[in-house]
Amino acid sequence: MRVPYGVNKDYFKYSLFLVFCNRITTSAVSAGALLASKKALDPVAPIYKYCLVSVSNILTTSCQYEALKYVSFPVQTLAKCAKMIPVMVWGTAIMQKRYRGTDYLLAFVVTLGCSVFILYPAGTDISPYGRGRENTVWGVLLMLGYLGCDGFTSTFQDKMFKGYNMEIHNQIFYTTLCSCILSLAGLIIQGHLLPAVEFVYIHKDCFFDIALLSTVATASQFFISYTIRTFGALTFATIMTTRQLVSILLSCVWFAHPLSWEQWIGAVIVFGAIYAKSFLRKAPEKTTSSVEHVQNGNSNNLKENP
């Protein structure tokens, strides 16, 4: 989108065409996986539920890209770091989950730690984001829409996995198929389909870039769906939140960038909160397991393995 192609320095301007290519590649791969495993292509859930996930995913992407025109970097960062909280709200509303006060506290602490880490770099040359953009009410509303739709997408996926016991490939196939239809309709309505195809036909290197992007997007979609199906939407939101911090840490190590003292504090806050969350979850399991062993008369095993 930002690097020109060809001698005339032409820019590719059709972002919805990229979405269409990504989704059609993912849909084809998931269909092939279903056929290879000899599993039926029939939908497990009602079609409208797949469409809900697809529409919310498209709205998430649209709000995110559009908001970049109206809000500053700090607002973008805070939104991206606050993914855990909407997921918990949607989990309560959609799946009737009950979170404890400590869960909300840990989500807030992780959000705060990531925000501190990203907003206070050691040098001005580290951050590639430009300044000077003013925050507007419309921009803030778009970021709130991004958070709400993003939280709904992963939570509703989680509910579909558990409610219908569906395979990962099944949900990916029908969700991306709906996205293909919607993005294709958008391209036709906007009149961008033929110009995008013509641009790719003229600039062969753009075709290879799109193919690479679609391949990576397809692989990431399988990782995302597997994480949500196995560990739940909240764990996925935690990963998506902390990945920004980890990527910057790796960049600092690889390129020998210094870390500011604020960043060290932010890193300690995030990893401390995640460790505390993991510790609090494991503690009750150990206690329950010990009680069961005692009730089954396995006291000797408990002594050997305290």
Short mmCIF file of C-alpha atoms in Angstrom, two decimals:
data_model
loop_
_atom_site.label_atom_id
_atom_site.label_comp_id
_atom_site.label_asym_id
_atom_site.label_seq_id
_atom_site.Cartn_x
_atom_site.Cartn_y
_atom_site.Cartn_z
CA MET A 1 0.00 0.00 0.00
CA ARG A 2 2.93 2.37 0.66
CA VAL A 3 5.59 1.17 -1.81
CA PRO A 4 5.15 2.14 -5.49
CA TYR A 5 5.27 -0.41 -8.32
CA GLY A 6 6.80 -0.12 -11.76
CA VAL A 7 8.67 2.63 -13.56
CA ASN A 8 5.80 5.09 -13.17
CA LYS A 9 5.72 4.59 -9.38
CA ASP A 10 2.08 3.48 -9.28
CA TYR A 11 0.49 2.82 -5.90
CA PHE A 12 -1.93 -0.01 -5.17
CA LYS A 13 -5.04 1.64 -3.68
CA TYR A 14 -7.58 -1.19 -3.43
CA SER A 15 -7.40 -2.44 0.16
CA LEU A 16 -10.72 -4.31 -0.13
CA PHE A 17 -9.19 -6.37 -2.96
CA LEU A 18 -6.50 -7.50 -0.53
CA VAL A 19 -9.21 -8.59 1.90
CA PHE A 20 -10.93 -10.51 -0.90
CA CYS A 21 -7.71 -12.29 -1.91
CA ASN A 22 -6.91 -13.18 1.70
CA ARG A 23 -10.37 -14.59 2.36
CA ILE A 24 -10.67 -16.55 -0.87
CA THR A 25 -7.27 -18.16 -0.25
CA THR A 26 -8.21 -19.09 3.30
CA SER A 27 -11.58 -20.43 2.15
CA ALA A 28 -9.95 -22.61 -0.51
CA VAL A 29 -7.35 -24.01 1.89
CA SER A 30 -9.94 -24.80 4.57
CA ALA A 31 -12.18 -26.49 1.98
CA GLY A 32 -9.22 -28.58 0.83
CA ALA A 33 -8.45 -29.52 4.44
CA LEU A 34 -12.06 -30.63 4.98
CA LEU A 35 -12.04 -32.75 1.81
CA ALA A 36 -8.61 -34.23 2.59
CA SER A 37 -9.76 -35.28 6.05
CA LYS A 38 -12.96 -36.72 4.48
CA LYS A 39 -15.17 -34.46 6.55
CA ALA A 40 -18.44 -33.06 5.27
CA LEU A 41 -18.60 -29.55 3.88
CA ASP A 42 -22.11 -29.13 5.27
CA PRO A 43 -22.48 -26.26 7.76
CA VAL A 44 -22.68 -27.34 11.38
CA ALA A 45 -24.33 -24.12 12.56
CA PRO A 46 -26.96 -21.94 10.85
CA ILE A 47 -25.45 -19.91 8.01
CA TYR A 48 -26.45 -16.59 9.58
CA LYS A 49 -24.13 -17.27 12.52
CA TYR A 50 -21.15 -17.66 10.21
CA CYS A 51 -22.22 -14.43 8.53
CA LEU A 52 -22.33 -12.65 11.89
CA VAL A 53 -18.67 -13.52 12.52
CA SER A 54 -17.78 -12.47 8.98
CA VAL A 55 -19.59 -9.13 9.17
CA SER A 56 -18.15 -8.27 12.60
CA ASN A 57 -14.66 -9.12 11.34
CA ILE A 58 -15.06 -6.85 8.31
CA LEU A 59 -16.41 -4.05 10.54
CA THR A 60 -13.43 -4.49 12.86
CA THR A 61 -10.98 -4.04 9.99
CA SER A 62 -12.91 -1.13 8.52
CA CYS A 63 -13.12 0.77 11.82
CA GLN A 64 -9.43 0.20 12.51
CA TYR A 65 -8.22 1.49 9.12
CA GLU A 66 -10.65 4.40 8.99
CA ALA A 67 -9.79 5.50 12.53
CA LEU A 68 -6.14 5.96 11.57
CA LYS A 69 -7.17 9.14 9.77
CA TYR A 70 -8.75 10.74 12.82
CA VAL A 71 -6.90 9.73 15.98
CA SER A 72 -3.38 10.09 17.31
CA PHE A 73 -0.96 7.29 18.08
CA PRO A 74 -1.70 7.24 21.85
CA VAL A 75 -5.41 6.63 21.22
CA GLN A 76 -4.62 3.85 18.73
CA THR A 77 -2.27 2.22 21.21
CA LEU A 78 -4.71 2.39 24.09
CA ALA A 79 -7.39 0.79 21.90
CA LYS A 80 -5.15 -2.04 20.77
CA CYS A 81 -4.02 -2.69 24.34
CA ALA A 82 -7.58 -2.76 25.70
CA LYS A 83 -8.77 -5.85 23.81
CA MET A 84 -9.16 -8.01 26.91
CA ILE A 85 -11.85 -5.85 28.52
CA PRO A 86 -14.40 -5.93 25.62
CA VAL A 87 -13.91 -9.70 25.34
CA MET A 88 -14.83 -10.08 29.00
CA VAL A 89 -17.89 -7.87 28.54
CA TRP A 90 -19.04 -9.84 25.49
CA GLY A 91 -18.28 -13.11 27.29
CA THR A 92 -20.67 -12.09 30.05
CA ALA A 93 -23.36 -10.96 27.59
CA ILE A 94 -23.13 -13.75 25.01
CA MET A 95 -21.86 -16.80 26.91
CA GLN A 96 -23.14 -15.90 30.40
CA LYS A 97 -19.62 -16.20 31.78
CA ARG A 98 -18.93 -14.88 35.26
CA TYR A 99 -15.62 -13.17 35.79
CA ARG A 100 -14.25 -12.33 39.20
CA GLY A 101 -13.10 -8.90 40.21
CA THR A 102 -9.49 -10.10 40.03
CA ASP A 103 -9.98 -11.03 36.35
CA TYR A 104 -11.08 -7.49 35.51
CA LEU A 105 -8.24 -6.08 37.59
CA LEU A 106 -5.64 -8.21 35.79
CA ALA A 107 -7.08 -7.19 32.40
CA PHE A 108 -6.79 -3.53 33.38
CA VAL A 109 -3.23 -4.01 34.67
CA VAL A 110 -2.12 -5.73 31.43
CA THR A 111 -3.70 -2.92 29.40
CA LEU A 112 -1.97 -0.30 31.53
CA GLY A 113 1.42 -2.03 31.33
CA CYS A 114 1.33 -2.38 27.54
CA SER A 115 0.24 1.23 27.13
CA VAL A 116 3.12 2.48 29.30
CA PHE A 117 5.61 0.30 27.41
CA ILE A 118 4.60 1.52 23.94
CA LEU A 119 3.97 5.17 24.74
CA TYR A 120 7.36 5.85 26.34
CA PRO A 121 10.15 4.75 23.97
CA ALA A 122 13.77 5.53 24.86
CA GLY A 123 14.37 7.51 21.69
CA THR A 124 12.26 9.42 19.22
CA ASP A 125 13.72 7.45 16.31
CA ILE A 126 12.29 4.16 17.57
CA SER A 127 8.65 4.95 17.01
CA PRO A 128 7.67 5.09 13.30
CA TYR A 129 4.35 6.79 13.99
CA GLY A 130 3.89 10.38 13.00
CA ARG A 131 2.53 13.08 15.24
CA GLY A 132 0.29 16.01 14.58
CA ARG A 133 -3.02 14.21 14.11
CA GLU A 134 -5.77 15.57 16.28
CA ASN A 135 -8.22 13.33 18.06
CA THR A 136 -11.82 13.82 16.97
CA VAL A 137 -15.09 12.52 18.33
CA TRP A 138 -15.59 10.50 15.12
CA GLY A 139 -12.13 8.95 15.50
CA VAL A 140 -12.78 7.93 19.09
CA LEU A 141 -16.16 6.47 18.11
CA LEU A 142 -14.45 4.45 15.36
CA MET A 143 -11.93 3.06 17.87
CA LEU A 144 -14.77 2.12 20.21
CA GLY A 145 -16.46 0.41 17.28
CA TYR A 146 -13.20 -1.40 16.53
CA LEU A 147 -12.96 -2.63 20.13
CA GLY A 148 -16.59 -3.70 20.29
CA CYS A 149 -16.59 -5.57 16.96
CA ASP A 150 -13.21 -7.18 17.63
CA GLY A 151 -14.34 -8.45 21.03
CA PHE A 152 -17.62 -9.74 19.57
CA THR A 153 -15.85 -11.62 16.76
CA SER A 154 -13.59 -13.74 18.96
CA THR A 155 -16.26 -14.27 21.64
CA PHE A 156 -18.90 -15.41 19.14
CA GLN A 157 -16.33 -17.72 17.53
CA ASP A 158 -15.68 -19.19 20.97
CA LYS A 159 -19.41 -19.71 21.49
CA MET A 160 -19.83 -21.43 18.12
CA PHE A 161 -16.94 -23.80 18.81
CA LYS A 162 -18.39 -24.83 22.15
CA GLY A 163 -22.08 -24.74 21.22
CA TYR A 164 -21.85 -26.80 18.04
CA ASN A 165 -18.62 -28.76 18.63
CA MET A 166 -17.47 -27.77 15.14
CA GLU A 167 -14.10 -28.32 13.55
CA ILE A 168 -11.74 -25.40 13.01
CA HIS A 169 -11.78 -25.86 9.23
CA ASN A 170 -15.57 -25.84 9.14
CA GLN A 171 -15.88 -22.46 10.82
CA ILE A 172 -13.01 -20.95 8.85
CA PHE A 173 -14.47 -22.15 5.54
CA TYR A 174 -17.95 -20.70 5.99
CA THR A 175 -16.79 -17.51 7.72
CA THR A 176 -14.24 -16.69 5.02
CA LEU A 177 -16.71 -17.71 2.30
CA CYS A 178 -19.16 -15.10 3.64
CA SER A 179 -16.32 -12.56 3.74
CA CYS A 180 -15.47 -13.39 0.11
CA ILE A 181 -19.02 -12.67 -1.00
CA LEU A 182 -19.24 -9.44 1.01
CA SER A 183 -15.84 -8.10 -0.10
CA LEU A 184 -16.56 -9.04 -3.75
CA ALA A 185 -19.89 -7.23 -3.56
CA GLY A 186 -18.12 -4.19 -2.11
CA LEU A 187 -15.54 -4.21 -4.92
CA ILE A 188 -18.25 -4.41 -7.58
CA ILE A 189 -20.34 -1.65 -6.00
CA GLN A 190 -17.31 0.66 -5.69
CA GLY A 191 -16.14 -0.20 -9.22
CA HIS A 192 -12.72 -1.30 -7.96
CA LEU A 193 -12.69 -4.94 -9.06
CA LEU A 194 -11.52 -4.51 -12.67
CA PRO A 195 -8.98 -1.73 -11.89
CA ALA A 196 -7.47 -3.92 -9.14
CA VAL A 197 -7.20 -6.94 -11.46
CA GLU A 198 -5.69 -4.77 -14.19
CA PHE A 199 -3.12 -3.32 -11.76
CA VAL A 200 -2.06 -6.81 -10.64
CA TYR A 201 -1.89 -7.99 -14.27
CA ILE A 202 0.40 -5.10 -15.23
CA HIS A 203 2.62 -5.28 -12.14
CA LYS A 204 3.67 -8.89 -11.69
CA ASP A 205 5.62 -8.16 -8.50
CA CYS A 206 2.38 -6.91 -6.93
CA PHE A 207 0.81 -10.29 -7.69
CA PHE A 208 3.59 -12.08 -5.79
CA ASP A 209 3.23 -9.65 -2.87
CA ILE A 210 -0.52 -10.33 -2.67
CA ALA A 211 0.10 -14.08 -2.89
CA LEU A 212 2.59 -13.90 -0.03
CA LEU A 213 0.24 -11.75 2.06
CA SER A 214 -2.67 -14.13 1.45
CA THR A 215 -0.54 -17.13 2.42
CA VAL A 216 0.54 -15.56 5.70
CA ALA A 217 -3.01 -14.36 6.42
CA THR A 218 -4.33 -17.88 5.85
CA ALA A 219 -1.76 -19.41 8.20
CA SER A 220 -2.50 -16.82 10.88
CA GLN A 221 -6.24 -17.50 10.62
CA PHE A 222 -5.70 -21.17 11.47
CA PHE A 223 -3.57 -20.21 14.48
CA ILE A 224 -6.21 -17.72 15.62
CA SER A 225 -9.07 -20.22 15.33
CA TYR A 226 -7.08 -22.96 17.05
CA THR A 227 -6.24 -20.63 19.95
CA ILE A 228 -9.86 -19.54 20.39
CA ARG A 229 -11.20 -23.10 20.15
CA THR A 230 -8.63 -24.58 22.56
CA PHE A 231 -8.05 -21.79 25.08
CA GLY A 232 -10.96 -19.36 24.66
CA ALA A 233 -11.45 -15.78 23.51
CA LEU A 234 -9.94 -14.16 26.61
CA THR A 235 -6.63 -16.02 26.27
CA PHE A 236 -6.54 -15.02 22.60
CA ALA A 237 -7.13 -11.37 23.55
CA THR A 238 -4.31 -11.60 26.10
CA ILE A 239 -1.95 -12.92 23.42
CA MET A 240 -2.96 -10.20 20.97
CA THR A 241 -2.40 -7.55 23.64
CA THR A 242 1.00 -8.72 24.83
CA ARG A 243 2.34 -9.47 21.35
CA GLN A 244 2.95 -5.74 20.83
CA LEU A 245 5.16 -5.63 23.89
CA VAL A 246 7.02 -8.82 22.91
CA SER A 247 7.61 -7.62 19.34
CA ILE A 248 9.13 -4.37 20.59
CA LEU A 249 11.28 -6.27 23.09
CA LEU A 250 12.59 -8.53 20.32
CA SER A 251 13.22 -5.50 18.13
CA CYS A 252 15.18 -3.85 20.93
CA VAL A 253 17.32 -6.95 21.39
CA TRP A 254 17.85 -7.57 17.67
CA PHE A 255 18.65 -3.98 16.70
CA ALA A 256 20.30 -3.03 20.01
CA HIS A 257 17.69 -0.37 20.79
CA PRO A 258 17.77 0.89 24.37
CA LEU A 259 14.78 0.54 26.69
CA SER A 260 13.59 3.48 28.75
CA TRP A 261 12.94 3.03 32.46
CA GLU A 262 9.22 3.49 31.77
CA GLN A 263 9.36 0.57 29.35
CA TRP A 264 11.04 -1.64 31.94
CA ILE A 265 8.26 -0.78 34.39
CA GLY A 266 5.62 -1.54 31.74
CA ALA A 267 7.22 -4.91 30.93
CA VAL A 268 7.37 -5.87 34.61
CA ILE A 269 3.71 -4.88 35.07
CA VAL A 270 2.53 -6.96 32.09
CA PHE A 271 4.52 -10.11 32.75
CA GLY A 272 3.84 -9.84 36.47
CA ALA A 273 0.09 -9.64 35.82
CA ILE A 274 0.17 -12.60 33.42
CA TYR A 275 2.17 -14.69 35.89
CA ALA A 276 -0.20 -13.75 38.69
CA LYS A 277 -3.19 -14.73 36.54
CA SER A 278 -1.59 -18.07 35.74
CA PHE A 279 -0.69 -18.68 39.39
CA LEU A 280 -4.19 -17.85 40.63
CA ARG A 281 -5.71 -20.28 38.13
CA LYS A 282 -3.39 -23.16 39.00
CA ALA A 283 -3.72 -22.85 42.76
CA PRO A 284 -7.38 -23.99 43.01
CA GLU A 285 -6.71 -26.85 40.58
CA LYS A 286 -3.96 -28.23 42.80
CA THR A 287 -6.17 -27.99 45.87
CA THR A 288 -9.05 -29.78 44.13
CA SER A 289 -6.72 -32.45 42.83
CA SER A 290 -5.31 -33.07 46.32
CA VAL A 291 -8.78 -33.45 47.80
CA GLU A 292 -9.72 -36.00 45.14
CA HIS A 293 -6.59 -38.02 45.84
CA VAL A 294 -7.36 -38.10 49.55
CA GLN A 295 -10.94 -39.17 48.91
CA ASN A 296 -9.73 -41.99 46.69
CA GLY A 297 -7.41 -43.23 49.40
CA ASN A 298 -4.20 -42.24 47.63
CA SER A 299 -2.58 -40.61 50.62
CA ASN A 300 0.70 -42.44 49.99
CA ASN A 301 1.01 -40.83 46.58
CA LEU A 302 0.48 -37.44 48.17
CA LYS A 303 3.32 -38.03 50.60
CA GLU A 304 5.66 -39.15 47.88
CA ASN A 305 4.71 -36.17 45.69
CA PRO A 306 3.98 -33.25 48.03
#
